[in-house]
PDB file of C-alpha atoms in Angstrom:
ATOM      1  CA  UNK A   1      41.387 -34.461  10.185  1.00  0.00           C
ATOM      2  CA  UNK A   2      43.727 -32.181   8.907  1.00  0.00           C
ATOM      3  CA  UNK A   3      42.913 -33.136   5.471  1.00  0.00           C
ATOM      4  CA  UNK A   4      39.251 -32.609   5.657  1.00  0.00           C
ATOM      5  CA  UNK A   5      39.822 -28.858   7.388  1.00  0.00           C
ATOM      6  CA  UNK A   6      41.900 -28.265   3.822  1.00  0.00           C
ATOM      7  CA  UNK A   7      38.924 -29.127   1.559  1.00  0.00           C
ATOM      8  CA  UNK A   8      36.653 -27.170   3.681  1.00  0.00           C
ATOM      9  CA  UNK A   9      39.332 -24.208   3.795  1.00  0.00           C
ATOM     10  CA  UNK A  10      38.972 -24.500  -0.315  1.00  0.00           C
ATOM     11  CA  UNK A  11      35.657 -24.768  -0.358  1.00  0.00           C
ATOM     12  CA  UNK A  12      35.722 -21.429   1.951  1.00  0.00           C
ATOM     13  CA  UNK A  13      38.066 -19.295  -0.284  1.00  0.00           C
ATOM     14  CA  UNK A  14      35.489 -20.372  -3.138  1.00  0.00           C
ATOM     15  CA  UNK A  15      32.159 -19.311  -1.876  1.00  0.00           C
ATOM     16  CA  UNK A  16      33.998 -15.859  -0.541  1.00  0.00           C
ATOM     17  CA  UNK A  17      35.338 -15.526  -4.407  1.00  0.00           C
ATOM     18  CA  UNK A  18      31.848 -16.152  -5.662  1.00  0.00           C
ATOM     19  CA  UNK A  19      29.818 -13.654  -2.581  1.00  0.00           C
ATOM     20  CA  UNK A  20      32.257 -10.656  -3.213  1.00  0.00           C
ATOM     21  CA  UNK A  21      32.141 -11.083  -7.005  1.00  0.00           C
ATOM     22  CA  UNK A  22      27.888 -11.442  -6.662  1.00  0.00           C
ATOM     23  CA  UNK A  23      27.910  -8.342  -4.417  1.00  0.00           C
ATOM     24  CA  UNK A  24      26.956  -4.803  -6.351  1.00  0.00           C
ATOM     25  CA  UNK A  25      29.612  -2.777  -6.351  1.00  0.00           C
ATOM     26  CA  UNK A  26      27.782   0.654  -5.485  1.00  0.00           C
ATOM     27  CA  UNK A  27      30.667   2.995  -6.750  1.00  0.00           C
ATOM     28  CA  UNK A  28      33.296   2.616  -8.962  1.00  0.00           C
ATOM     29  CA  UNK A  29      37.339   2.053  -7.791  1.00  0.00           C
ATOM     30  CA  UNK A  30      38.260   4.828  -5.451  1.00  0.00           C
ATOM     31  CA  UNK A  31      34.982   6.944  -5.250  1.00  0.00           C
ATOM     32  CA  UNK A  32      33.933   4.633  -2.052  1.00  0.00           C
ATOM     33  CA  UNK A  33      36.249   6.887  -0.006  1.00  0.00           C
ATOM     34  CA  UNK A  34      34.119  10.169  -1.099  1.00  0.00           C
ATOM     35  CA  UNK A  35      31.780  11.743   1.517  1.00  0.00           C
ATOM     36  CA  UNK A  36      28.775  10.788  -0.173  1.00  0.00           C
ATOM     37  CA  UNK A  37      26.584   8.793   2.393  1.00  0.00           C
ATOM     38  CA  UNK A  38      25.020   6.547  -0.454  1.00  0.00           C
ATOM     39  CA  UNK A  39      28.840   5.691  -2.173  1.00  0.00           C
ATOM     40  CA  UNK A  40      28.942   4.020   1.491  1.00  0.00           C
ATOM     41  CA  UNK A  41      25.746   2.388   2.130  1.00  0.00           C
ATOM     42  CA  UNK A  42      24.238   2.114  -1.129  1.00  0.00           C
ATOM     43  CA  UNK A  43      20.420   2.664  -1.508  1.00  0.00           C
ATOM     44  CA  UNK A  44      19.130  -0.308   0.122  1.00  0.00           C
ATOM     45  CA  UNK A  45      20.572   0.127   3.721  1.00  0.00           C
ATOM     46  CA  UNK A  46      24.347  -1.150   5.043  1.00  0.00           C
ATOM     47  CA  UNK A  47      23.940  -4.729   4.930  1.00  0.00           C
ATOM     48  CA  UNK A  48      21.800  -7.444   2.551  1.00  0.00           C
ATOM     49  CA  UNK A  49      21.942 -10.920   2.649  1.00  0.00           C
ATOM     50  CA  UNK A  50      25.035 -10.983   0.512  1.00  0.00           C
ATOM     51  CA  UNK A  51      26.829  -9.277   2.698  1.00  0.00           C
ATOM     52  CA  UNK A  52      25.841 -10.995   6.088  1.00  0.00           C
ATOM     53  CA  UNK A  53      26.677 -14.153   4.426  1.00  0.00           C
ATOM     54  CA  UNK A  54      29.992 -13.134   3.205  1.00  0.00           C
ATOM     55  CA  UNK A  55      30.692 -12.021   6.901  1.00  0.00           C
ATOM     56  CA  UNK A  56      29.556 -15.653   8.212  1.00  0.00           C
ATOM     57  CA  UNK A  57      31.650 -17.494   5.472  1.00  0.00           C
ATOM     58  CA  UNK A  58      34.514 -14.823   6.576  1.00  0.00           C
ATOM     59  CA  UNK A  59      33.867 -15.452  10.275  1.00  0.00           C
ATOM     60  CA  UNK A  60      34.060 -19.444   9.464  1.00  0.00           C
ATOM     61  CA  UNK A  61      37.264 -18.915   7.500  1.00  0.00           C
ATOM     62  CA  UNK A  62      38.977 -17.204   9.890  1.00  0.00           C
ATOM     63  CA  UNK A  63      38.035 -20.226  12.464  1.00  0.00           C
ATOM     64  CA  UNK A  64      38.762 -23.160  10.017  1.00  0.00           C
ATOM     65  CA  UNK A  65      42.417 -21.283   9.515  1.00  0.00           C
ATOM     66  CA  UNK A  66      42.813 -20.978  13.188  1.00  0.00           C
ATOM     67  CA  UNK A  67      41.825 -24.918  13.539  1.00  0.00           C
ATOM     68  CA  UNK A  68      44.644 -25.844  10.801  1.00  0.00           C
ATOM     69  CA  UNK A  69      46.985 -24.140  12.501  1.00  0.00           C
ATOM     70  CA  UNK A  70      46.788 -25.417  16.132  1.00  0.00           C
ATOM     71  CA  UNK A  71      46.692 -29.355  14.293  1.00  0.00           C
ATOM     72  CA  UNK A  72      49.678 -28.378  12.150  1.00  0.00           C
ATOM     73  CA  UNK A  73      51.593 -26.878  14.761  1.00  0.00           C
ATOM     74  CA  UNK A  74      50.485 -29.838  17.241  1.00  0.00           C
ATOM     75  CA  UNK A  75      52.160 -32.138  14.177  1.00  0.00           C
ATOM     76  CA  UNK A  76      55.452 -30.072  14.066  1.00  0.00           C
ATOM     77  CA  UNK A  77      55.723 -30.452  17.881  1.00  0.00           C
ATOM     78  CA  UNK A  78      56.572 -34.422  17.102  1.00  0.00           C
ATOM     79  CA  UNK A  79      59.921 -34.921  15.031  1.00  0.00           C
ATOM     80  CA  UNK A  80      61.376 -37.593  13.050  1.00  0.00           C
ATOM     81  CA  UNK A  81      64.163 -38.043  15.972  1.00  0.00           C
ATOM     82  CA  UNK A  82      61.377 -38.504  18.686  1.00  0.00           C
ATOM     83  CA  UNK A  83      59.815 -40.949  16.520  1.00  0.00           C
ATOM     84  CA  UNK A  84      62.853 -43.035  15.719  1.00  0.00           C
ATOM     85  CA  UNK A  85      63.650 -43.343  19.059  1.00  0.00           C
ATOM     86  CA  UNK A  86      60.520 -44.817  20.416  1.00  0.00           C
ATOM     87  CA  UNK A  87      60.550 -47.126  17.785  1.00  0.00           C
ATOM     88  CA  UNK A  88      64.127 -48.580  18.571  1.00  0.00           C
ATOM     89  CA  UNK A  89      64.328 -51.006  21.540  1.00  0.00           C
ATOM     90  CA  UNK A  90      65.521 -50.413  24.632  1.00  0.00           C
ATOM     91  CA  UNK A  91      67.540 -53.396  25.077  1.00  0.00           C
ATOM     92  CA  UNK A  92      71.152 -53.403  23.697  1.00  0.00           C
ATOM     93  CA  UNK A  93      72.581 -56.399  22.458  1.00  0.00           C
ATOM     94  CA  UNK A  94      75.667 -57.597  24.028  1.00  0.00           C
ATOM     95  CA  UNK A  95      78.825 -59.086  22.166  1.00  0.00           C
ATOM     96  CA  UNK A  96      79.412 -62.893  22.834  1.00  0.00           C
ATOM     97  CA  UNK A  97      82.622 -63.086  24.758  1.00  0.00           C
ATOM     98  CA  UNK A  98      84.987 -66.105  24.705  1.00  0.00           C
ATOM     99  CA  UNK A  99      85.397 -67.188  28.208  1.00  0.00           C
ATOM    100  CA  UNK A 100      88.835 -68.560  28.163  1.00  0.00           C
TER     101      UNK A 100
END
């Protein structure tokens, strides 16, 4: 199970790389944080379909992440000593003894 969320966590990271980097950047490095109203929201309105879908993928992400940790941390919770013990037997074997 685990193993399966990790693809789908790479597979994530991937189609966020490829959104952002489709995504028109409507000003260039630092001038986003100017007051102009269309350096924020571009022509075409606050949010297009790249940008809803890069929120869903982000949103689905952010659950996948939470879903490897609460398996990996339910893994952790069982250690090799645990383990080993259930897997010896209970029964301890006695020494012969000479019955003189």
């Amino acid at each position: 199970m685990t193993g399966l969320l990790f693809i789908l966590q790479i597979v994530f990271v991937v189609i966020i790389v490829i959104l952002v980097l489709l995504q028109k950047s409507s000003s260039m490095g630092l001038g986003a944080y100017s007051s102009s109203n269309d350096s924020l929201f571009g022509a075409a309105g606050p949010m297009n379909f790249l940008t809803k879908a890069t929120i869903v993928v982000g949103f689905l992400f952010i659950l996948n992440t939470l879903g490897l940790v609460y398996l990996y941390n339910q893994q952790a919770r069982e250690s090799a000593w645990n383990r080993m013990k259930s897997e010896q037997s209970t029964s301890v074997p006695t020494l012969p003894t000479d019955n003189r």
